[in-house]
PDB file of C-alpha atoms in Angstrom:
ATOM      1  CA  MET Z   1     162.249 144.167  38.989  1.00 76.00           C
ATOM      2  CA  ARG Z   2     161.270 145.244  42.499  1.00 91.00           C
ATOM      3  CA  ARG Z   3     157.565 146.057  42.800  1.00 94.00           C
ATOM      4  CA  LYS Z   4     155.720 148.425  45.103  1.00 97.00           C
ATOM      5  CA  ILE Z   5     152.980 146.434  46.851  1.00 98.00           C
ATOM      6  CA  VAL Z   6     150.238 147.140  49.370  1.00 98.00           C
ATOM      7  CA  ALA Z   7     148.400 144.057  50.637  1.00 98.00           C
ATOM      8  CA  GLY Z   8     145.428 144.059  52.990  1.00 98.00           C
ATOM      9  CA  ASN Z   9     145.118 141.074  55.318  1.00 98.00           C
ATOM     10  CA  TRP Z  10     141.514 141.011  56.516  1.00 98.00           C
ATOM     11  CA  LYS Z  11     142.119 138.149  58.983  1.00 97.00           C
ATOM     12  CA  MET Z  12     138.903 136.685  60.474  1.00 98.00           C
ATOM     13  CA  ASN Z  13     136.715 139.674  59.682  1.00 98.00           C
ATOM     14  CA  LYS Z  14     133.796 140.476  57.368  1.00 98.00           C
ATOM     15  CA  ASN Z  15     130.911 138.169  56.451  1.00 98.00           C
ATOM     16  CA  ALA Z  16     129.712 137.790  52.856  1.00 98.00           C
ATOM     17  CA  GLU Z  17     127.660 140.998  52.766  1.00 98.00           C
ATOM     18  CA  GLU Z  18     130.325 143.025  54.563  1.00 98.00           C
ATOM     19  CA  THR Z  19     132.971 141.711  52.186  1.00 98.00           C
ATOM     20  CA  GLU Z  20     130.986 142.878  49.173  1.00 98.00           C
ATOM     21  CA  ASP Z  21     130.432 146.286  50.749  1.00 98.00           C
ATOM     22  CA  LEU Z  22     134.138 146.737  51.531  1.00 98.00           C
ATOM     23  CA  LEU Z  23     135.176 145.664  48.047  1.00 98.00           C
ATOM     24  CA  ASN Z  24     132.739 148.148  46.517  1.00 98.00           C
ATOM     25  CA  ASP Z  25     134.110 150.897  48.751  1.00 98.00           C
ATOM     26  CA  LEU Z  26     137.668 150.020  47.743  1.00 97.00           C
ATOM     27  CA  ILE Z  27     136.807 150.109  44.052  1.00 96.00           C
ATOM     28  CA  ASP Z  28     135.272 153.567  44.540  1.00 96.00           C
ATOM     29  CA  LYS Z  29     138.031 155.019  46.700  1.00 95.00           C
ATOM     30  CA  LEU Z  30     141.255 153.617  45.264  1.00 93.00           C
ATOM     31  CA  PRO Z  31     142.944 156.054  42.889  1.00 83.00           C
ATOM     32  CA  ASN Z  32     142.831 155.251  39.188  1.00 81.00           C
ATOM     33  CA  ASP Z  33     146.525 155.887  38.679  1.00 83.00           C
ATOM     34  CA  ILE Z  34     147.777 153.303  41.189  1.00 84.00           C
ATOM     35  CA  GLU Z  35     151.450 152.585  40.711  1.00 84.00           C
ATOM     36  CA  ALA Z  36     151.525 149.887  43.390  1.00 93.00           C
ATOM     37  CA  GLN Z  37     150.258 146.326  43.130  1.00 96.00           C
ATOM     38  CA  VAL Z  38     147.179 146.143  45.370  1.00 98.00           C
ATOM     39  CA  ILE Z  39     146.167 142.866  47.035  1.00 98.00           C
ATOM     40  CA  VAL Z  40     143.368 141.967  49.439  1.00 98.00           C
ATOM     41  CA  ALA Z  41     143.072 138.762  51.468  1.00 98.00           C
ATOM     42  CA  PRO Z  42     139.497 138.112  52.626  1.00 98.00           C
ATOM     43  CA  THR Z  43     138.453 135.013  54.561  1.00 98.00           C
ATOM     44  CA  TYR Z  44     138.415 131.639  52.818  1.00 97.00           C
ATOM     45  CA  ILE Z  45     134.640 131.479  52.365  1.00 98.00           C
ATOM     46  CA  ASN Z  46     134.613 134.842  50.573  1.00 98.00           C
ATOM     47  CA  LEU Z  47     137.579 134.301  48.267  1.00 98.00           C
ATOM     48  CA  ALA Z  48     135.608 133.056  45.253  1.00 98.00           C
ATOM     49  CA  SER Z  49     133.129 135.936  45.392  1.00 98.00           C
ATOM     50  CA  ALA Z  50     135.992 138.416  45.840  1.00 98.00           C
ATOM     51  CA  VAL Z  51     137.751 137.073  42.745  1.00 98.00           C
ATOM     52  CA  ASP Z  52     134.535 137.481  40.735  1.00 98.00           C
ATOM     53  CA  HIS Z  53     133.845 140.925  42.165  1.00 97.00           C
ATOM     54  CA  LEU Z  54     137.311 142.226  41.331  1.00 97.00           C
ATOM     55  CA  GLU Z  55     137.651 140.599  37.905  1.00 96.00           C
ATOM     56  CA  TYR Z  56     137.746 143.869  35.975  1.00 93.00           C
ATOM     57  CA  THR Z  57     139.789 145.852  38.494  1.00 94.00           C
ATOM     58  CA  ASN Z  58     143.492 146.144  39.293  1.00 93.00           C
ATOM     59  CA  ILE Z  59     142.986 144.611  42.746  1.00 96.00           C
ATOM     60  CA  GLN Z  60     144.242 141.045  43.209  1.00 98.00           C
ATOM     61  CA  VAL Z  61     143.054 138.453  45.722  1.00 98.00           C
ATOM     62  CA  ALA Z  62     145.235 136.410  48.071  1.00 98.00           C
ATOM     63  CA  ALA Z  63     144.502 133.609  50.513  1.00 98.00           C
ATOM     64  CA  GLN Z  64     145.551 134.013  54.141  1.00 98.00           C
ATOM     65  CA  ASN Z  65     146.892 130.473  54.439  1.00 98.00           C
ATOM     66  CA  ILE Z  66     147.390 127.226  52.541  1.00 98.00           C
ATOM     67  CA  SER Z  67     147.817 123.557  53.389  1.00 98.00           C
ATOM     68  CA  GLN Z  68     151.176 121.919  52.871  1.00 98.00           C
ATOM     69  CA  PHE Z  69     149.283 118.813  51.720  1.00 98.00           C
ATOM     70  CA  GLU Z  70     147.996 118.235  48.193  1.00 98.00           C
ATOM     71  CA  SER Z  71     144.769 116.426  49.196  1.00 98.00           C
ATOM     72  CA  GLY Z  72     143.480 113.762  51.544  1.00 98.00           C
ATOM     73  CA  ALA Z  73     142.117 113.284  55.046  1.00 98.00           C
ATOM     74  CA  TYR Z  74     143.031 116.704  56.423  1.00 98.00           C
ATOM     75  CA  THR Z  75     139.764 118.020  57.817  1.00 98.00           C
ATOM     76  CA  GLY Z  76     139.366 121.781  57.515  1.00 96.00           C
ATOM     77  CA  GLU Z  77     142.402 122.312  55.295  1.00 97.00           C
ATOM     78  CA  ILE Z  78     142.443 124.103  51.934  1.00 98.00           C
ATOM     79  CA  SER Z  79     144.788 122.944  49.163  1.00 98.00           C
ATOM     80  CA  ALA Z  80     146.679 124.873  46.531  1.00 98.00           C
ATOM     81  CA  ASP Z  81     144.631 123.202  43.810  1.00 98.00           C
ATOM     82  CA  MET Z  82     141.391 124.362  45.445  1.00 98.00           C
ATOM     83  CA  LEU Z  83     142.642 127.941  45.591  1.00 98.00           C
ATOM     84  CA  LYS Z  84     143.865 127.871  41.999  1.00 98.00           C
ATOM     85  CA  SER Z  85     140.528 126.479  40.848  1.00 98.00           C
ATOM     86  CA  ILE Z  86     138.727 129.654  42.007  1.00 98.00           C
ATOM     87  CA  GLY Z  87     141.335 131.996  40.571  1.00 98.00           C
ATOM     88  CA  VAL Z  88     143.458 132.656  43.676  1.00 98.00           C
ATOM     89  CA  ASN Z  89     147.150 132.642  42.769  1.00 98.00           C
ATOM     90  CA  ILE Z  90     148.650 134.468  45.766  1.00 98.00           C
ATOM     91  CA  VAL Z  91     148.984 133.151  49.312  1.00 98.00           C
ATOM     92  CA  ILE Z  92     150.219 134.542  52.627  1.00 98.00           C
ATOM     93  CA  ILE Z  93     152.487 132.074  54.440  1.00 98.00           C
ATOM     94  CA  GLY Z  94     154.030 132.384  57.889  1.00 97.00           C
ATOM     95  CA  HIS Z  95     151.963 135.178  59.413  1.00 96.00           C
ATOM     96  CA  SER Z  96     152.838 135.648  63.080  1.00 94.00           C
ATOM     97  CA  GLU Z  97     149.332 134.652  64.138  1.00 95.00           C
ATOM     98  CA  ARG Z  98     149.682 131.332  62.301  1.00 97.00           C
ATOM     99  CA  ARG Z  99     153.035 130.811  64.007  1.00 96.00           C
ATOM    100  CA  ALA Z 100     151.787 131.762  67.481  1.00 94.00           C
ATOM    101  CA  TYR Z 101     148.191 130.500  67.650  1.00 96.00           C
ATOM    102  CA  PHE Z 102     148.404 127.485  65.358  1.00 97.00           C
ATOM    103  CA  HIS Z 103     151.987 126.489  66.151  1.00 97.00           C
ATOM    104  CA  GLU Z 104     153.226 126.527  62.577  1.00 98.00           C
ATOM    105  CA  THR Z 105     156.942 125.816  62.707  1.00 98.00           C
ATOM    106  CA  ASP Z 106     159.584 126.861  60.224  1.00 97.00           C
ATOM    107  CA  PHE Z 107     159.584 123.267  58.956  1.00 98.00           C
ATOM    108  CA  ILE Z 108     155.839 123.384  58.274  1.00 98.00           C
ATOM    109  CA  LEU Z 109     156.167 126.780  56.613  1.00 98.00           C
ATOM    110  CA  ALA Z 110     158.977 125.489  54.396  1.00 98.00           C
ATOM    111  CA  GLU Z 111     156.670 122.677  53.275  1.00 98.00           C
ATOM    112  CA  LYS Z 112     153.906 125.185  52.520  1.00 98.00           C
ATOM    113  CA  VAL Z 113     156.319 127.289  50.476  1.00 98.00           C
ATOM    114  CA  THR Z 114     157.348 124.221  48.469  1.00 98.00           C
ATOM    115  CA  THR Z 115     153.718 123.264  47.835  1.00 98.00           C
ATOM    116  CA  ALA Z 116     152.702 126.765  46.748  1.00 98.00           C
ATOM    117  CA  LEU Z 117     155.682 127.078  44.408  1.00 98.00           C
ATOM    118  CA  SER Z 118     154.926 123.699  42.858  1.00 98.00           C
ATOM    119  CA  HIS Z 119     151.536 125.149  41.866  1.00 98.00           C
ATOM    120  CA  ASN Z 120     153.144 128.316  40.493  1.00 98.00           C
ATOM    121  CA  MET Z 121     151.564 130.481  43.181  1.00 98.00           C
ATOM    122  CA  SER Z 122     153.022 133.762  44.390  1.00 98.00           C
ATOM    123  CA  ILE Z 123     153.878 133.917  48.090  1.00 98.00           C
ATOM    124  CA  ILE Z 124     153.891 136.686  50.668  1.00 98.00           C
ATOM    125  CA  PHE Z 125     156.243 135.182  53.252  1.00 98.00           C
ATOM    126  CA  CYS Z 126     155.933 136.687  56.727  1.00 98.00           C
ATOM    127  CA  PHE Z 127     158.445 136.732  59.562  1.00 97.00           C
ATOM    128  CA  GLY Z 128     159.519 138.931  62.452  1.00 96.00           C
ATOM    129  CA  GLU Z 129     160.669 139.091  66.037  1.00 95.00           C
ATOM    130  CA  GLU Z 130     158.758 139.321  69.291  1.00 91.00           C
ATOM    131  CA  LEU Z 131     159.315 142.084  71.829  1.00 86.00           C
ATOM    132  CA  LYS Z 132     161.552 139.935  74.028  1.00 88.00           C
ATOM    133  CA  ASP Z 133     163.797 139.220  71.043  1.00 90.00           C
ATOM    134  CA  ARG Z 134     164.324 142.907  70.398  1.00 88.00           C
ATOM    135  CA  GLN Z 135     164.805 143.676  74.071  1.00 87.00           C
ATOM    136  CA  ASN Z 136     167.486 140.964  74.208  1.00 92.00           C
ATOM    137  CA  ASN Z 137     169.104 142.275  71.015  1.00 92.00           C
ATOM    138  CA  GLN Z 138     168.290 139.008  69.236  1.00 95.00           C
ATOM    139  CA  HIS Z 139     165.987 140.463  66.577  1.00 95.00           C
ATOM    140  CA  PHE Z 140     168.460 140.130  63.723  1.00 97.00           C
ATOM    141  CA  ASN Z 141     169.240 136.514  64.644  1.00 97.00           C
ATOM    142  CA  VAL Z 142     165.555 135.614  64.875  1.00 97.00           C
ATOM    143  CA  VAL Z 143     164.754 137.125  61.495  1.00 97.00           C
ATOM    144  CA  GLU Z 144     167.734 135.480  59.806  1.00 98.00           C
ATOM    145  CA  ASN Z 145     166.795 132.075  61.243  1.00 98.00           C
ATOM    146  CA  GLN Z 146     163.169 132.406  60.152  1.00 98.00           C
ATOM    147  CA  LEU Z 147     164.240 133.311  56.628  1.00 98.00           C
ATOM    148  CA  ARG Z 148     166.820 130.538  56.412  1.00 98.00           C
ATOM    149  CA  ASP Z 149     164.683 127.746  57.864  1.00 98.00           C
ATOM    150  CA  GLY Z 150     161.417 128.646  56.168  1.00 98.00           C
ATOM    151  CA  LEU Z 151     162.492 129.956  52.797  1.00 98.00           C
ATOM    152  CA  PHE Z 152     166.126 129.458  51.859  1.00 97.00           C
ATOM    153  CA  HIS Z 153     165.606 125.956  50.473  1.00 98.00           C
ATOM    154  CA  ILE Z 154     164.144 127.425  47.285  1.00 98.00           C
ATOM    155  CA  LYS Z 155     165.983 127.956  43.999  1.00 97.00           C
ATOM    156  CA  ASP Z 156     167.066 131.303  42.580  1.00 97.00           C
ATOM    157  CA  LYS Z 157     164.343 131.240  39.936  1.00 97.00           C
ATOM    158  CA  ASP Z 158     161.676 130.768  42.611  1.00 98.00           C
ATOM    159  CA  TRP Z 159     162.348 134.238  43.989  1.00 98.00           C
ATOM    160  CA  GLU Z 160     160.320 135.703  41.139  1.00 97.00           C
ATOM    161  CA  GLN Z 161     157.259 134.428  43.052  1.00 98.00           C
ATOM    162  CA  ILE Z 162     158.343 135.591  46.514  1.00 98.00           C
ATOM    163  CA  VAL Z 163     157.452 138.763  48.375  1.00 98.00           C
ATOM    164  CA  LEU Z 164     158.903 139.195  51.868  1.00 98.00           C
ATOM    165  CA  ALA Z 165     156.867 140.760  54.675  1.00 98.00           C
ATOM    166  CA  TYR Z 166     158.701 141.824  57.822  1.00 97.00           C
ATOM    167  CA  GLU Z 167     156.261 142.114  60.710  1.00 94.00           C
ATOM    168  CA  PRO Z 168     157.639 142.896  64.164  1.00 92.00           C
ATOM    169  CA  VAL Z 169     155.207 140.934  66.330  1.00 88.00           C
ATOM    170  CA  TRP Z 170     155.297 143.602  69.038  1.00 81.00           C
ATOM    171  CA  ALA Z 171     153.841 146.107  66.563  1.00 75.00           C
ATOM    172  CA  ILE Z 172     150.902 144.061  65.241  1.00 71.00           C
ATOM    173  CA  GLY Z 173     147.512 145.182  66.493  1.00 65.00           C
ATOM    174  CA  THR Z 174     149.119 146.950  69.446  1.00 67.00           C
ATOM    175  CA  GLY Z 175     149.156 150.467  68.100  1.00 65.00           C
ATOM    176  CA  GLU Z 176     152.930 150.384  68.407  1.00 67.00           C
ATOM    177  CA  THR Z 177     154.907 150.859  65.208  1.00 68.00           C
ATOM    178  CA  ALA Z 178     158.556 150.405  64.437  1.00 77.00           C
ATOM    179  CA  SER Z 179     160.014 153.794  63.647  1.00 88.00           C
ATOM    180  CA  PRO Z 180     160.779 154.395  59.966  1.00 91.00           C
ATOM    181  CA  GLU Z 181     164.448 154.139  60.910  1.00 93.00           C
ATOM    182  CA  GLN Z 182     163.925 150.788  62.667  1.00 92.00           C
ATOM    183  CA  ALA Z 183     161.967 149.501  59.679  1.00 93.00           C
ATOM    184  CA  GLN Z 184     164.688 150.585  57.251  1.00 96.00           C
ATOM    185  CA  GLU Z 185     167.422 149.081  59.424  1.00 96.00           C
ATOM    186  CA  MET Z 186     165.723 145.685  59.438  1.00 96.00           C
ATOM    187  CA  HIS Z 187     164.723 145.804  55.780  1.00 98.00           C
ATOM    188  CA  ARG Z 188     168.303 146.583  54.829  1.00 98.00           C
ATOM    189  CA  PHE Z 189     169.468 143.639  56.969  1.00 98.00           C
ATOM    190  CA  ILE Z 190     166.929 141.365  55.263  1.00 98.00           C
ATOM    191  CA  ARG Z 191     168.067 142.431  51.806  1.00 98.00           C
ATOM    192  CA  GLU Z 192     171.708 141.880  52.754  1.00 98.00           C
ATOM    193  CA  THR Z 193     170.851 138.444  54.165  1.00 98.00           C
ATOM    194  CA  VAL Z 194     169.185 137.488  50.885  1.00 98.00           C
ATOM    195  CA  ARG Z 195     172.163 138.898  48.997  1.00 98.00           C
ATOM    196  CA  HIS Z 196     174.585 136.760  51.026  1.00 97.00           C
ATOM    197  CA  HIS Z 197     172.698 133.559  50.183  1.00 97.00           C
ATOM    198  CA  PHE Z 198     171.335 134.239  46.680  1.00 98.00           C
ATOM    199  CA  GLY Z 199     173.318 137.108  45.185  1.00 98.00           C
ATOM    200  CA  SER Z 200     172.692 140.734  44.295  1.00 97.00           C
ATOM    201  CA  ASN Z 201     170.193 140.162  41.483  1.00 97.00           C
ATOM    202  CA  VAL Z 202     167.764 138.318  43.742  1.00 98.00           C
ATOM    203  CA  ALA Z 203     168.297 140.719  46.632  1.00 98.00           C
ATOM    204  CA  GLU Z 204     167.685 143.828  44.564  1.00 97.00           C
ATOM    205  CA  ASP Z 205     164.623 142.413  42.824  1.00 98.00           C
ATOM    206  CA  VAL Z 206     162.716 141.047  45.838  1.00 98.00           C
ATOM    207  CA  SER Z 207     160.052 143.297  47.354  1.00 98.00           C
ATOM    208  CA  ILE Z 208     160.139 143.622  51.136  1.00 98.00           C
ATOM    209  CA  LEU Z 209     156.960 144.837  52.835  1.00 98.00           C
ATOM    210  CA  TYR Z 210     156.571 146.251  56.318  1.00 95.00           C
ATOM    211  CA  GLY Z 211     153.673 145.017  58.453  1.00 92.00           C
ATOM    212  CA  GLY Z 212     152.930 146.415  61.876  1.00 83.00           C
ATOM    213  CA  SER Z 213     150.231 149.005  62.621  1.00 83.00           C
ATOM    214  CA  VAL Z 214     150.653 150.909  59.364  1.00 91.00           C
ATOM    215  CA  LYS Z 215     148.166 153.779  59.227  1.00 93.00           C
ATOM    216  CA  PRO Z 216     147.471 156.655  56.836  1.00 95.00           C
ATOM    217  CA  GLU Z 217     149.327 158.928  59.261  1.00 94.00           C
ATOM    218  CA  ASN Z 218     152.620 157.023  59.162  1.00 93.00           C
ATOM    219  CA  ALA Z 219     152.547 155.156  55.833  1.00 95.00           C
ATOM    220  CA  LYS Z 220     154.220 157.788  53.674  1.00 95.00           C
ATOM    221  CA  GLU Z 221     157.246 158.138  55.946  1.00 95.00           C
ATOM    222  CA  ILE Z 222     157.676 154.372  56.317  1.00 95.00           C
ATOM    223  CA  PHE Z 223     157.266 153.747  52.582  1.00 96.00           C
ATOM    224  CA  SER Z 224     159.790 156.451  51.765  1.00 96.00           C
ATOM    225  CA  LYS Z 225     162.663 154.383  53.141  1.00 96.00           C
ATOM    226  CA  PRO Z 226     164.847 152.901  50.370  1.00 97.00           C
ATOM    227  CA  ASP Z 227     164.450 149.237  51.336  1.00 98.00           C
ATOM    228  CA  VAL Z 228     160.739 149.380  52.223  1.00 97.00           C
ATOM    229  CA  ASP Z 229     158.695 148.423  49.171  1.00 98.00           C
ATOM    230  CA  GLY Z 230     155.202 148.671  50.618  1.00 97.00           C
ATOM    231  CA  GLY Z 231     153.109 147.214  53.390  1.00 97.00           C
ATOM    232  CA  LEU Z 232     151.138 144.255  54.643  1.00 97.00           C
ATOM    233  CA  ILE Z 233     148.210 146.027  56.263  1.00 96.00           C
ATOM    234  CA  GLY Z 234     145.980 144.586  58.978  1.00 94.00           C
ATOM    235  CA  GLY Z 235     143.418 146.700  60.812  1.00 93.00           C
ATOM    236  CA  ALA Z 236     143.609 149.672  58.450  1.00 96.00           C
ATOM    237  CA  ALA Z 237     142.734 147.368  55.530  1.00 97.00           C
ATOM    238  CA  LEU Z 238     139.233 146.942  56.955  1.00 98.00           C
ATOM    239  CA  LYS Z 239     138.311 150.569  56.296  1.00 98.00           C
ATOM    240  CA  ALA Z 240     138.302 151.525  52.625  1.00 98.00           C
ATOM    241  CA  SER Z 241     139.247 155.162  53.145  1.00 97.00           C
ATOM    242  CA  ASP Z 242     142.249 154.242  55.325  1.00 97.00           C
ATOM    243  CA  PHE Z 243     143.449 151.534  52.958  1.00 97.00           C
ATOM    244  CA  ALA Z 244     143.054 153.810  49.947  1.00 97.00           C
ATOM    245  CA  ALA Z 245     145.034 156.528  51.728  1.00 96.00           C
ATOM    246  CA  ILE Z 246     147.826 154.048  52.488  1.00 96.00           C
ATOM    247  CA  VAL Z 247     147.905 152.912  48.861  1.00 96.00           C
ATOM    248  CA  SER Z 248     148.045 156.521  47.689  1.00 94.00           C
ATOM    249  CA  SER Z 249     150.923 157.288  50.036  1.00 93.00           C
ATOM    250  CA  ILE Z 250     153.239 154.882  48.235  1.00 88.00           C
TER     251      ILE Z 250
END
């Protein structure tokens, strides 16, 4: 069954003390009658403390990245087993910043998906076009290729652990936002693409999040679209009152 989800990607922000303060603020400000699944993704070094801090709440913890390797001489990498050992069972894979700054290809992302699934982890799989792609009317092709090459090797049953996150790169951290109509148009295309490859049951059950400068002022209108099932929130996730307002708007 399709879930409503709001996930906060903290990126490389908040030290240990700031993380604790933000978590406390979120616990205080988030409504008690949350119908959406709420996820936060602090930095690696604060994941264990976040899991402990949120143990008796409805807020879940995700990692921002994962290694495609199980173990070995991969300096600086973090394995699925390490994440599972501290109680982290959700991982973001394919964020545009990982693709752009760290040159993660669709092949690498497909390997990461396979590794995470083999450890029974849930995945928020990110994808989206750059401004030049949209200007050249290639945005649908880019999104379809990213989905196919990074994710479509999985089995039907694996989709129970997948959440899709469409993030137009031109609208991340820029203050620009796809209009609700643009978001719905792409989300509908994504759902139809999944339907073509995996059938109606998978397509109707998978949650598709929008990520790209979502704010309290625009969240309700974006989330009201029929194929938008929530958001992957960046900057607004770093302020408890803004994040709580976005969660409430769903």
